[in-house]
CSV table of C-alpha atoms in Angstrom, one decimal:
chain,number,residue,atom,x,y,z
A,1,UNK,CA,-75.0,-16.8,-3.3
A,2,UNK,CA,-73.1,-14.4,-5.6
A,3,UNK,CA,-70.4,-14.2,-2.7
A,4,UNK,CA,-70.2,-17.7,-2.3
A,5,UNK,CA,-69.4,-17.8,-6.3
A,6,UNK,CA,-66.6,-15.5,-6.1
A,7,UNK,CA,-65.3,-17.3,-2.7
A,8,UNK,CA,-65.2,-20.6,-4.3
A,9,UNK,CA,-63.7,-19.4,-7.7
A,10,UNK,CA,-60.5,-18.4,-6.2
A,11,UNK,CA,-59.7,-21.9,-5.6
A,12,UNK,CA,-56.9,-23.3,-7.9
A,13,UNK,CA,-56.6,-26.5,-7.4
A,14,UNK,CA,-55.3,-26.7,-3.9
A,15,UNK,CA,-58.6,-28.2,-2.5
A,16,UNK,CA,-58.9,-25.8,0.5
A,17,UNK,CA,-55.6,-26.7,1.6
A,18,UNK,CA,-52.4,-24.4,2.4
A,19,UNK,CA,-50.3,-25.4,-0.3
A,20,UNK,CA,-48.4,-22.0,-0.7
A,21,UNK,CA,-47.1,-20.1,-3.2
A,22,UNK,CA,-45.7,-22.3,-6.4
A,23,UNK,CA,-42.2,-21.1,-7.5
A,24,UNK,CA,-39.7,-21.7,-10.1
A,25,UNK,CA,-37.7,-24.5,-9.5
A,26,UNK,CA,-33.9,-23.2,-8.2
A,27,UNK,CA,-31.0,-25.0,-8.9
A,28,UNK,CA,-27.9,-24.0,-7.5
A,29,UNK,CA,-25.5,-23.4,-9.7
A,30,UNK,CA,-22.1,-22.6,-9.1
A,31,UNK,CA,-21.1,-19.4,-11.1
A,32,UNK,CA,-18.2,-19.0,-13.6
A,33,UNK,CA,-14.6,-19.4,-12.2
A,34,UNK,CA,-15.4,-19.6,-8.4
A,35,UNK,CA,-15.4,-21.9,-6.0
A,36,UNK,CA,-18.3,-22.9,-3.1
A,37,UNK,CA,-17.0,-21.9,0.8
A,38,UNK,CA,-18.5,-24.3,2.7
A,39,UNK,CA,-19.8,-21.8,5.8
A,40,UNK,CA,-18.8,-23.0,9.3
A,41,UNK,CA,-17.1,-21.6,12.8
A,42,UNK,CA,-13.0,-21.1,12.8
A,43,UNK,CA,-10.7,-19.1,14.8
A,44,UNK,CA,-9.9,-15.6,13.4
A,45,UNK,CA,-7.2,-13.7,14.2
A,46,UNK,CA,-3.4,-13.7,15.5
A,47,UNK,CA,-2.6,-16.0,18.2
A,48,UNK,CA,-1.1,-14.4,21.6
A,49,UNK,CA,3.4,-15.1,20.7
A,50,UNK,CA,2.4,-12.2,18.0
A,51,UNK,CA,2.0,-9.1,20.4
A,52,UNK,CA,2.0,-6.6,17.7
A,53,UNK,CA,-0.6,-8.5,15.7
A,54,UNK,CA,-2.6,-9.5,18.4
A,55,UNK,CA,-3.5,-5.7,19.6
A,56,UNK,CA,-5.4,-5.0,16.7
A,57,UNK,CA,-6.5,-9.2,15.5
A,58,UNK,CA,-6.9,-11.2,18.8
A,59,UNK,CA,-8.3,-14.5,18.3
A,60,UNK,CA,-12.1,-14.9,18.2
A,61,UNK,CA,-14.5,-17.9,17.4
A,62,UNK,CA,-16.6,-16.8,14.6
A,63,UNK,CA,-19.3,-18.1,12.1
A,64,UNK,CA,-19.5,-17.5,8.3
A,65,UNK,CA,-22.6,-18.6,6.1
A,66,UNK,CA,-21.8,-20.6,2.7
A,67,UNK,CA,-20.5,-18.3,-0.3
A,68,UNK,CA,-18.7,-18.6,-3.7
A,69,UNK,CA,-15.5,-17.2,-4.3
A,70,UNK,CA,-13.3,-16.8,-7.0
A,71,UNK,CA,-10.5,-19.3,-7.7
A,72,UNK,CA,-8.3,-16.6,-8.3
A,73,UNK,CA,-7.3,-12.8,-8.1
A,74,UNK,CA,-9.6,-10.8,-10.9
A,75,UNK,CA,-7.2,-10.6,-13.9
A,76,UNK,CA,-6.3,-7.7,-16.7
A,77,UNK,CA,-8.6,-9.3,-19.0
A,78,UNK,CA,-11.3,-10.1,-16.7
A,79,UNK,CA,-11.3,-6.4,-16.1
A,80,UNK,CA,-10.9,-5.1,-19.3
A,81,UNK,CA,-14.6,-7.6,-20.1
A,82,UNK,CA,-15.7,-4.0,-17.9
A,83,UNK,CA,-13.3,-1.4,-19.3
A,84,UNK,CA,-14.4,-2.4,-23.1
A,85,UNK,CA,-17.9,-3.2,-21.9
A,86,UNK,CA,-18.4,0.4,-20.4
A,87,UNK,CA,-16.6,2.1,-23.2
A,88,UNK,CA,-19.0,0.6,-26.0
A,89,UNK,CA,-21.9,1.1,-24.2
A,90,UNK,CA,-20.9,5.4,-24.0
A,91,UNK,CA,-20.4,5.2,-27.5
A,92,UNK,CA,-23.4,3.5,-28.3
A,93,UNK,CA,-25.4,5.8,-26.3
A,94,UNK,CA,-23.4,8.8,-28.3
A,95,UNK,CA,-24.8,7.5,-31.6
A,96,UNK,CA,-28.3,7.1,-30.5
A,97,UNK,CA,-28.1,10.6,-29.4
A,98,UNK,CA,-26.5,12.1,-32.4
A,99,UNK,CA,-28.6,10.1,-34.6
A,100,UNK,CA,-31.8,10.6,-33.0
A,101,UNK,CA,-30.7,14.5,-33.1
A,102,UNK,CA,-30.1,13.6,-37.6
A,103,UNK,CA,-33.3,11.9,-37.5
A,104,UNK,CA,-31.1,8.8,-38.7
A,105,UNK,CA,-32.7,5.6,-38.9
A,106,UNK,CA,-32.0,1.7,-39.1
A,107,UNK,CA,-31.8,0.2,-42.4
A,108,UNK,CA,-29.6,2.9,-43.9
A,109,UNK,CA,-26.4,1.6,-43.4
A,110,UNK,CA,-25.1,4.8,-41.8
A,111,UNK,CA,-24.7,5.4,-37.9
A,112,UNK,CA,-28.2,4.2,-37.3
A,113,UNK,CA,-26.9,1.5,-37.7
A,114,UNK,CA,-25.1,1.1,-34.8
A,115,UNK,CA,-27.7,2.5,-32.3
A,116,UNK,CA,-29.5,0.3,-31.0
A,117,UNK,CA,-28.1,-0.2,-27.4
A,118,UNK,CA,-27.0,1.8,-25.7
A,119,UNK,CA,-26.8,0.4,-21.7
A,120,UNK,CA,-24.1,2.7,-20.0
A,121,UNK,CA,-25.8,1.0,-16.5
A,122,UNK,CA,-28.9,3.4,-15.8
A,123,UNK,CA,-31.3,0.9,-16.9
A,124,UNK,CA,-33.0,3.7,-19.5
A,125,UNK,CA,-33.6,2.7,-22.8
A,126,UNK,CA,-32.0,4.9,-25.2
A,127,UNK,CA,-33.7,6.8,-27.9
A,128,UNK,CA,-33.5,3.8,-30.5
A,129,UNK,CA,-34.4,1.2,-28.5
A,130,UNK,CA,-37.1,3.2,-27.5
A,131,UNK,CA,-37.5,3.6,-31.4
A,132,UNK,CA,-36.8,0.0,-32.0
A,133,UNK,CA,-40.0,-1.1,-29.2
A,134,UNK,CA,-42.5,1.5,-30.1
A,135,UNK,CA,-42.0,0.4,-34.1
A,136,UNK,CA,-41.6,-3.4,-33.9
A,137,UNK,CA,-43.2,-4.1,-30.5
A,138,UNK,CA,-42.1,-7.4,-29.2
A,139,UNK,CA,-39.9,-8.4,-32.6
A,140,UNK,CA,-37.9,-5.1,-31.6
A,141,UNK,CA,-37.4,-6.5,-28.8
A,142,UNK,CA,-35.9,-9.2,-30.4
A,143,UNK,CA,-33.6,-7.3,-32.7
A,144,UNK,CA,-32.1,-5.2,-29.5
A,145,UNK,CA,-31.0,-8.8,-28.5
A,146,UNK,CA,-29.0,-8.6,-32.1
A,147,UNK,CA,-25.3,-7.4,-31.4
A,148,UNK,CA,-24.4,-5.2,-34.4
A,149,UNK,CA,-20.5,-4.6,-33.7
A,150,UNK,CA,-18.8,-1.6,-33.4
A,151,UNK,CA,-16.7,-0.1,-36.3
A,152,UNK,CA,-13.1,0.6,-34.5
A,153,UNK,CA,-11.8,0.8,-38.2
A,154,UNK,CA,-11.1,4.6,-39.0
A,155,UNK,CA,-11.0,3.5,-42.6
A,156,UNK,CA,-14.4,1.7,-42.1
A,157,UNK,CA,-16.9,4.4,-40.8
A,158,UNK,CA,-20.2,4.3,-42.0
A,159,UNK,CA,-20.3,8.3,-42.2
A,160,UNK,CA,-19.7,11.3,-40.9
A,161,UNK,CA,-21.4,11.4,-38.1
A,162,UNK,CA,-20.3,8.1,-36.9
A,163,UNK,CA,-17.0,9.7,-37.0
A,164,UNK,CA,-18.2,12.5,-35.4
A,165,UNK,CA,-18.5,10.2,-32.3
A,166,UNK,CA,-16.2,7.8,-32.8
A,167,UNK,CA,-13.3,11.0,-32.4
A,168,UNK,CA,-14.5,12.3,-29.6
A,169,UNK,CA,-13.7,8.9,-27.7
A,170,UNK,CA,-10.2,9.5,-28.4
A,171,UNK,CA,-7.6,11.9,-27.2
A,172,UNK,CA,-7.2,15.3,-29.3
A,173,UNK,CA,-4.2,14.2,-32.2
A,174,UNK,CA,-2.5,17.1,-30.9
A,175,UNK,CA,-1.6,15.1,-27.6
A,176,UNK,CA,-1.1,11.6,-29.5
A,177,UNK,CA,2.3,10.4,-28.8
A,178,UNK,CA,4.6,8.7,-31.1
A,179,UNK,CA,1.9,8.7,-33.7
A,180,UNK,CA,-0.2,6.4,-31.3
A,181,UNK,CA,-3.5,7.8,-30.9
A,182,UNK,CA,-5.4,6.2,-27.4
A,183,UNK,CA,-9.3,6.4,-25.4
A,184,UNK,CA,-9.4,8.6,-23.5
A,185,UNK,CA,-10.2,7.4,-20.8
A,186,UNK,CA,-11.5,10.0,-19.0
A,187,UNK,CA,-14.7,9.4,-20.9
A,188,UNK,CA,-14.9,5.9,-19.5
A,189,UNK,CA,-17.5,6.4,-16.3
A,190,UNK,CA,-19.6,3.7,-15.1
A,191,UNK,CA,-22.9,5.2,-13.7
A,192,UNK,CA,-24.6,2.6,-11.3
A,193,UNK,CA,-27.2,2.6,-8.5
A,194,UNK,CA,-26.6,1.4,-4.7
A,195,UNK,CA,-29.3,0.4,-1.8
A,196,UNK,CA,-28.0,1.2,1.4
A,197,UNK,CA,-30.0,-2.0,3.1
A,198,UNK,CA,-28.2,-1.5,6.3
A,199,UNK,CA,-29.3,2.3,7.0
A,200,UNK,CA,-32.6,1.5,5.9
A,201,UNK,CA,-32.8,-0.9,8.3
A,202,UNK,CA,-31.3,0.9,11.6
A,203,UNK,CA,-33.6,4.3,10.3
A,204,UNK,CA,-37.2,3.0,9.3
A,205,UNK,CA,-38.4,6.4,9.0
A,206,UNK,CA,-36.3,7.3,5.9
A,207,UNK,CA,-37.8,6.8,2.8
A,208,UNK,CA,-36.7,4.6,-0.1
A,209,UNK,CA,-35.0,7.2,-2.0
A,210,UNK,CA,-33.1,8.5,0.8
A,211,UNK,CA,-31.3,5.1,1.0
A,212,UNK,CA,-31.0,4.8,-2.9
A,213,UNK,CA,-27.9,6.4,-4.7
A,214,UNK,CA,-26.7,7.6,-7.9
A,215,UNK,CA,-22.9,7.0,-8.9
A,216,UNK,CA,-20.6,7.8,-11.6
A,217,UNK,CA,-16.9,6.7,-11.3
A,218,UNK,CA,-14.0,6.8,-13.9
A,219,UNK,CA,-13.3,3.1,-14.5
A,220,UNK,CA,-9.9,2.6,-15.8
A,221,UNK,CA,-7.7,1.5,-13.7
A,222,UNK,CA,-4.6,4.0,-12.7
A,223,UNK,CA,-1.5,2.8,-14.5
A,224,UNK,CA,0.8,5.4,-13.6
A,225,UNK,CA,1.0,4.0,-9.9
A,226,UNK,CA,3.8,1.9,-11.2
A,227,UNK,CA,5.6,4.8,-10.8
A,228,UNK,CA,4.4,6.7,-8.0
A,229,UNK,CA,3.8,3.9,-5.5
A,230,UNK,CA,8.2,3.5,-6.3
A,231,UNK,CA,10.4,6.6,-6.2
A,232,UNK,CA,13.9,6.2,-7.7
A,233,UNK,CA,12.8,3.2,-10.0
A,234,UNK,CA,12.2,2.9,-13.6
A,235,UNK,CA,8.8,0.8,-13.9
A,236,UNK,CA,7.5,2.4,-17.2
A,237,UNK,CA,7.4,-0.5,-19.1
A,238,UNK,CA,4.9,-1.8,-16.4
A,239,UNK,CA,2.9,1.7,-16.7
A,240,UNK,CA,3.0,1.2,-20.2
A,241,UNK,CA,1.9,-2.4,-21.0
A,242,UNK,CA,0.7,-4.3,-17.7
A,243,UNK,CA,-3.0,-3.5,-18.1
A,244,UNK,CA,-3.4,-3.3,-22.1
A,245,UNK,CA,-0.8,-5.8,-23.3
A,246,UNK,CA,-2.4,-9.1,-24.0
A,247,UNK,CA,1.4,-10.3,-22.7
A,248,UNK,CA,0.1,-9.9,-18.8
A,249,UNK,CA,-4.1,-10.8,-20.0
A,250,UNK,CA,-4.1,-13.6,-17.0
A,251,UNK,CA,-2.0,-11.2,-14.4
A,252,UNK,CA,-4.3,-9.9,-11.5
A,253,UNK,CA,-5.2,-6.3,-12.1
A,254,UNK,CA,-4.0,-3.7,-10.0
A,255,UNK,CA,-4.1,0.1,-9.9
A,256,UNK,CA,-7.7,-0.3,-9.2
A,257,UNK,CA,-9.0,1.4,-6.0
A,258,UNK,CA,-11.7,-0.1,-3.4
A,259,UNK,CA,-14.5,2.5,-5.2
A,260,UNK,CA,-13.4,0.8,-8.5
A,261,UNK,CA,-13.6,-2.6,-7.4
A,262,UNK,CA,-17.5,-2.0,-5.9
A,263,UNK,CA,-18.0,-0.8,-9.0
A,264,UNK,CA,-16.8,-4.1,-11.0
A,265,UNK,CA,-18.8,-6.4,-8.7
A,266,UNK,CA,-22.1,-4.1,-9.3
A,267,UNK,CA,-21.7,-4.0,-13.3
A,268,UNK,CA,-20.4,-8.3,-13.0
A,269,UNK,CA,-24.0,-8.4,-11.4
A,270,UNK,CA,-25.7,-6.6,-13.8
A,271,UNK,CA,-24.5,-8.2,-16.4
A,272,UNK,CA,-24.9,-11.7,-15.2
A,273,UNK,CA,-28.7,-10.8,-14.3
A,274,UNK,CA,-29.1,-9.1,-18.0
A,275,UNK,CA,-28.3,-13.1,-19.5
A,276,UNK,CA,-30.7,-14.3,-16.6
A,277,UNK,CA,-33.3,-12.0,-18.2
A,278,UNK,CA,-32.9,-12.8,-21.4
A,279,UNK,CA,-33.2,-16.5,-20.6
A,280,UNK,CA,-36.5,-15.3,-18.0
A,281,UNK,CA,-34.2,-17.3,-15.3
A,282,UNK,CA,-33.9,-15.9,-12.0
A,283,UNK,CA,-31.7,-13.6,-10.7
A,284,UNK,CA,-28.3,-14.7,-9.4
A,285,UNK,CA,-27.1,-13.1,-6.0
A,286,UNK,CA,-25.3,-10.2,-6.3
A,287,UNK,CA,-21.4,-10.4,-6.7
A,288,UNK,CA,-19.2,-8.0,-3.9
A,289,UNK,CA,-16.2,-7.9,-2.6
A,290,UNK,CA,-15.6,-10.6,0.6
A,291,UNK,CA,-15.6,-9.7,4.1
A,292,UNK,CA,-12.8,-9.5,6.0
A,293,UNK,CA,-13.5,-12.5,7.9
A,294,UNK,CA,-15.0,-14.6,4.8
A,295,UNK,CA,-11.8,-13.6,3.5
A,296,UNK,CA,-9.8,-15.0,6.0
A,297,UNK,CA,-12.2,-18.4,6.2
A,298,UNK,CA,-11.5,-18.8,2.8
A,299,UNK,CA,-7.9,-18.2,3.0
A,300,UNK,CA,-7.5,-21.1,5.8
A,301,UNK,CA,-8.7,-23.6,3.5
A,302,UNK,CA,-10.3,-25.6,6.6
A,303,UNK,CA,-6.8,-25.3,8.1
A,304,UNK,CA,-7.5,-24.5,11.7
A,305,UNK,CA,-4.9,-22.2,13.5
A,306,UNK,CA,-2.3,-22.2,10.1
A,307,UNK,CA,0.1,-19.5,9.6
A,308,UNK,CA,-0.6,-19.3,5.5
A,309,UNK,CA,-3.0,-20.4,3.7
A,310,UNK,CA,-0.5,-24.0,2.8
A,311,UNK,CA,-0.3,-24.8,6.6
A,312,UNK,CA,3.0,-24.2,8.7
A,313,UNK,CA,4.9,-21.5,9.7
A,314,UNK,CA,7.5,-21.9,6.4
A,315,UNK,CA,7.5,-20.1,3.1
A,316,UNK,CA,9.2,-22.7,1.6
A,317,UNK,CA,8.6,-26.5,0.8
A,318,UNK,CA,11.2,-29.5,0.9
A,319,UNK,CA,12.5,-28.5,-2.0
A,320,UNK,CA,13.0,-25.2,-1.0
A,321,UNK,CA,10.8,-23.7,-3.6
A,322,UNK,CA,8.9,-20.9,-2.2
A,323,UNK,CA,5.0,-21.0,-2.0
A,324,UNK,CA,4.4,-17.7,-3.0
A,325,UNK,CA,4.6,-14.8,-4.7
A,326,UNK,CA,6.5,-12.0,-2.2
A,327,UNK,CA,9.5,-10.4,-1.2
A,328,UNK,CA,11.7,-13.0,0.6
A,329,UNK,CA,15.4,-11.2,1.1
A,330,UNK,CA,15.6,-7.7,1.5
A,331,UNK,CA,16.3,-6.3,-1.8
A,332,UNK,CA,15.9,-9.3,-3.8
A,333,UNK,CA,12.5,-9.4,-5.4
A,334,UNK,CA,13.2,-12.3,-7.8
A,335,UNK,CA,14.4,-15.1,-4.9
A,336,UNK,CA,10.9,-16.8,-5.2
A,337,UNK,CA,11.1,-16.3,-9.6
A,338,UNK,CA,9.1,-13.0,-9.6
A,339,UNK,CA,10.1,-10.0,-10.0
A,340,UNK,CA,6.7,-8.4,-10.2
A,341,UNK,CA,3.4,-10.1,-10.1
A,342,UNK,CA,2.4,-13.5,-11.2
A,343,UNK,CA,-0.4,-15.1,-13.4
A,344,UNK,CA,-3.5,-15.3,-11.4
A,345,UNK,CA,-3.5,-18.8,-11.4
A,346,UNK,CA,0.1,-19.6,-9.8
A,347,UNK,CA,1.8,-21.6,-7.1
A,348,UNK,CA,-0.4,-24.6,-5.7
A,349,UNK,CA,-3.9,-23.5,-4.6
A,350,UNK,CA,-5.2,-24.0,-1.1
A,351,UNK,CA,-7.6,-26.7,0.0
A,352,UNK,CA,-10.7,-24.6,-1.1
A,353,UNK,CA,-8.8,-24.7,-4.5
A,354,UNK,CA,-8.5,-20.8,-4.3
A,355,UNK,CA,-4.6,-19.5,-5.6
A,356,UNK,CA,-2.5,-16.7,-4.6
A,357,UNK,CA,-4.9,-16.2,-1.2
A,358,UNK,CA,-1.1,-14.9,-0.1
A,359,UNK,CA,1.2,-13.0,-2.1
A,360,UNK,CA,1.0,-12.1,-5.6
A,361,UNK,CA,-1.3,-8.8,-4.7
A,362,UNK,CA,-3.1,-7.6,-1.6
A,363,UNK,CA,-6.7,-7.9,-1.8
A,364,UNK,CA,-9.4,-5.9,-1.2
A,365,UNK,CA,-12.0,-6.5,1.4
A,366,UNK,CA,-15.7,-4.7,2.1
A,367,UNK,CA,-14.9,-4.0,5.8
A,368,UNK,CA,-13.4,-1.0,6.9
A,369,UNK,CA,-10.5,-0.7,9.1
A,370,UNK,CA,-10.9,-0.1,12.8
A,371,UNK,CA,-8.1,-1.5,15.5
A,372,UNK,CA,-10.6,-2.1,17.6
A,373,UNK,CA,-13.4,-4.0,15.7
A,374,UNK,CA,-12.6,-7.3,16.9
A,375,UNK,CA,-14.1,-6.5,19.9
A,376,UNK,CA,-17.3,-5.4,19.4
A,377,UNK,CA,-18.1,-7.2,15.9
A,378,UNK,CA,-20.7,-10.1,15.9
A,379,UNK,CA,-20.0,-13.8,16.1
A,380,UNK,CA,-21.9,-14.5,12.8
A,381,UNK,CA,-20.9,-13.1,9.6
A,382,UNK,CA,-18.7,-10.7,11.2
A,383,UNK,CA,-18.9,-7.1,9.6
A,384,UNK,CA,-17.4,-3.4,9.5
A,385,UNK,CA,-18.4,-1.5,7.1
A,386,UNK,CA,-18.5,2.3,8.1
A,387,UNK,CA,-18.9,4.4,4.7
A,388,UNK,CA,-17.1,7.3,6.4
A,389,UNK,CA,-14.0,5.5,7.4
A,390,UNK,CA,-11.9,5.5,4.2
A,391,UNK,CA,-9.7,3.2,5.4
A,392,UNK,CA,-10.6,-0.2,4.1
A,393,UNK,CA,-8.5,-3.4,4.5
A,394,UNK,CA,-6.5,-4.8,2.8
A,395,UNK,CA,-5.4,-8.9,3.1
A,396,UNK,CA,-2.8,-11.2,1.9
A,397,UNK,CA,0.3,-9.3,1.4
A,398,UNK,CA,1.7,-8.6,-2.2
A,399,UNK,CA,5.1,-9.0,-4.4
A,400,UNK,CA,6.5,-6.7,-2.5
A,401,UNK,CA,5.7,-7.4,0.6
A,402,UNK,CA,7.8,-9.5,3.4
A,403,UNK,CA,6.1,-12.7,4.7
A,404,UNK,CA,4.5,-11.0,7.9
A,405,UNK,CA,1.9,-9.7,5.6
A,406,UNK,CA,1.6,-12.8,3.6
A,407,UNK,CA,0.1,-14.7,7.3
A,408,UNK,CA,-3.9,-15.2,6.7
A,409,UNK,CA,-4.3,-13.5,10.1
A,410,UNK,CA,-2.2,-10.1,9.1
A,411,UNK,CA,-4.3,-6.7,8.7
A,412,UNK,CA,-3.3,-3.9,6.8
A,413,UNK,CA,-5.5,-0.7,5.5
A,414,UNK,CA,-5.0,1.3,2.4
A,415,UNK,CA,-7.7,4.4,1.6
A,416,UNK,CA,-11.0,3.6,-0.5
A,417,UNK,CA,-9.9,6.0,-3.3
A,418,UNK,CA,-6.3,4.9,-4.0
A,419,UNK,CA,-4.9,2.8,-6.2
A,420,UNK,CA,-1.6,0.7,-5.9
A,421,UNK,CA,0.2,-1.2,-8.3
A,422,UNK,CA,0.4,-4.2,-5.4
A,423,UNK,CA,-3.6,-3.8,-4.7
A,424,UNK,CA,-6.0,-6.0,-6.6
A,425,UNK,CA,-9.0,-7.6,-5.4
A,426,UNK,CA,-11.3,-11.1,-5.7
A,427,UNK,CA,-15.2,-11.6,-5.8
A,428,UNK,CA,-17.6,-13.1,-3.8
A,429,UNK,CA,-21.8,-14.6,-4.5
A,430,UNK,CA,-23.6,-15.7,-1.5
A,431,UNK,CA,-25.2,-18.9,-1.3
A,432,UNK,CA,-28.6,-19.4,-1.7
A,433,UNK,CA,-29.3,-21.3,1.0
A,434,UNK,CA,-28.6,-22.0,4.4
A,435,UNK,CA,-26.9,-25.5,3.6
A,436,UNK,CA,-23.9,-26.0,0.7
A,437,UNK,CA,-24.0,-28.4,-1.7
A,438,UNK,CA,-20.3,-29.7,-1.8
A,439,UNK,CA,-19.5,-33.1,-0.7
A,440,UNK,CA,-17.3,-33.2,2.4
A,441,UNK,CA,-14.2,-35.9,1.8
């Protein structure tokens, strides 16, 4: 009898029946500034009149699931969002330390203060919001959720020891130039975890933390390839103002290497997850750079067997206005009105609505580069992604390229660590879902 009790009180309602599991309702929602990919089949690759191309890109029927992309290149303010976000979360963790070490507290006005978070991306409270739940419980919690903003102000520091800090962040006045004194941006490192899902998979007798890794990478995007990536040309005022001038906010970034750009699309999924929290929502899908044949999908706009991403096998329309950003005559970078790069959001977008899929900058993929791979890759969600080949592809041509590279079926490769002042990159969410929710016209 007492076992038939405890059988009989696990019902919940379901009357015996296999009801399963009850979940929170999902909705999709399209995220922020992207657009939906419909997932189909399309012809990848270079057709057989391009002999060069087609060595390392012959044409292949291929199948890509549904995905999100964004509508345009990721711009100097979009990263900068990460740059200041990362910055202000070192310092807060700084001031938690240094105040926990003063046995400073909140409610003194002084660098307590300005303690309370201090999320440089590890997930570990630090000491005050450890200080701030163990005091307050659950209203702690609450007042973690309260943004107390940083002091920048040299004339408005709270103390000494918020000073203390705050001077550590910059470089030494001895090396300030023209009386400007910058970050130093040395200190700016994003430390973030990674699953390797794949060798997991292929190796089922390693372990979880064999497959899970700790990284820290500098952040800030490398200015000075302005000038390196161009010998014999003067490009300083584009080392000096393209990334922090508010003048070129809504350019793409560049001088951000493939490592950097994983990095972004880890700490834009943090992020977005840390609002889902907060609203106890679900988790979105993770953002990451596109593969190299969603990349190319997306770039087609539903345009079977087109040269560029506008159709055609001309760079120019019937007004002979050209439809990109590139280099059209040798030695005359301004023939399409660009000298340099664009805003992000130039020229006529494609059918998917996406801009600057060619020209402006070269984008990054996640696939690495292998002549060969179109041969042996899969027919669904094609994928090369071999963490010890360096070489990772590049797609789309740039500003400085000629209109070869500009073709959606053209391949190129740079190396995971560098950084190019024609390199920038674009983000991608998966689906959730095997079937899209956009309305076919």
């Amino acid at each position: 009898m007492t076992i038939l009790t405890l059988i009989t009180s696990c019902y919940s309602g379901d009357k015996g029946e296999l009801v399963g599991v009850k979940g929170k309702k999902w909705q999709s929602e399209k995220p922020y500034g992207m657009e939906l990919i419909e997932g189909g089949a399309f012809i990848m690759g270079k057709s057989d009149d391009d002999l060069a191309g087609v060595q390392d890109a012959p044409t292949k029927t291929v199948t890509v699931r549904s995905f999100y992309m964004d509508a345009t290149e990721i711009t100097n303010s979009e990263y900068r969002q990460f740059v200041n976000w990362v910055r202000d979360s070192i310092i807060r963790t700084k001031l938690a330390d240094l105040a926990d070490l003063e046995g400073r507290t909140p409610g003194n006005g002084d660098i307590g203060e300005y303690a309370y978070r201090g999320a440089n991306g590890s997930g570990n409270l630090t000491p005050y919001e450890q200080y701030m739940q163990d005091t307050y419980g659950d209203q702690g919690a609450k007042k973690l959720n309260t943004d107390i903003a940083l002091i920048f102000d040299t004339a408005s520091y709270p103390d000494e020891l918020y000073s203390e800090v705050m001077d550590g962040m910059y470089i030494p006045l001895e090396e300030s130039y023209n009386g400007q004194r910058t970050w130093d941006v040395t200190e700016f490192k994003f430390l973030y975890t990674t699953l390797d899902i794949e060798a997991a998979a292929k190796n089922k007798k390693l372990k979880r933390s064999d497959v899970i890794s700790k990284d820290t990478i500098l952040i800030y995007p490398d200015t000075t390839a302005w000038i390196r990536d161009f010998k014999y040309s003067y490009n300083e005022p584009m080392h000096n103002d393209y990334f922090s001038h508010d003048a070129y906010g809504d350019y793409p970034v560049v001088g951000v290497s493939w490592d950097q750009a994983k990095a972004f699309c880890q700490w834009r999924t943090n992020y977005k997850n840390g609002y889902q929290r907060s609203r106890k929502a679900q988790p979105v899908g993770r953002f990451r750079l596109p593969l190299e044949s969603e990349w190319e999908y997306a770039a087609r706009g539903g345009l079977q067997g087109a040269t560029y991403p506008w159709g055609g096998i001309y760079t120019k329309n019937d007004r002979s206005c050209f439809y990109a950003n590139f280099k059209p005559v040798r030695g005359d970078y301004a023939a399409d009105d660009a000298l340099y790069t664009v805003e992000a959001k130039s020229f006529e977008p494609n059918d998917y609505n996406l801009y600057n899929m060619s020209g402006n900058v070269s984008e990054w993929v996640n696939s690495s580069y292998d002549p060969s791979s179109y041969e042996y890759t899969s027919t669904i969600n094609p994928s090369v992604n071999d963490e010890n080949n360096k070489r990772k592809v590049v797609r789309g041509g740039s500003w400085k390229d000629v209109a070869y590279f500009l073709q959606v079926s053209s391949r190129d490769y740079e190396y995971s660590d560098s950084a190019r002042s024609y390199i920038g990159f674009r983000t991608v969410q998966d689906y959730k879902g095997t079937r899209s929710v956009r309305k076919k016209h």
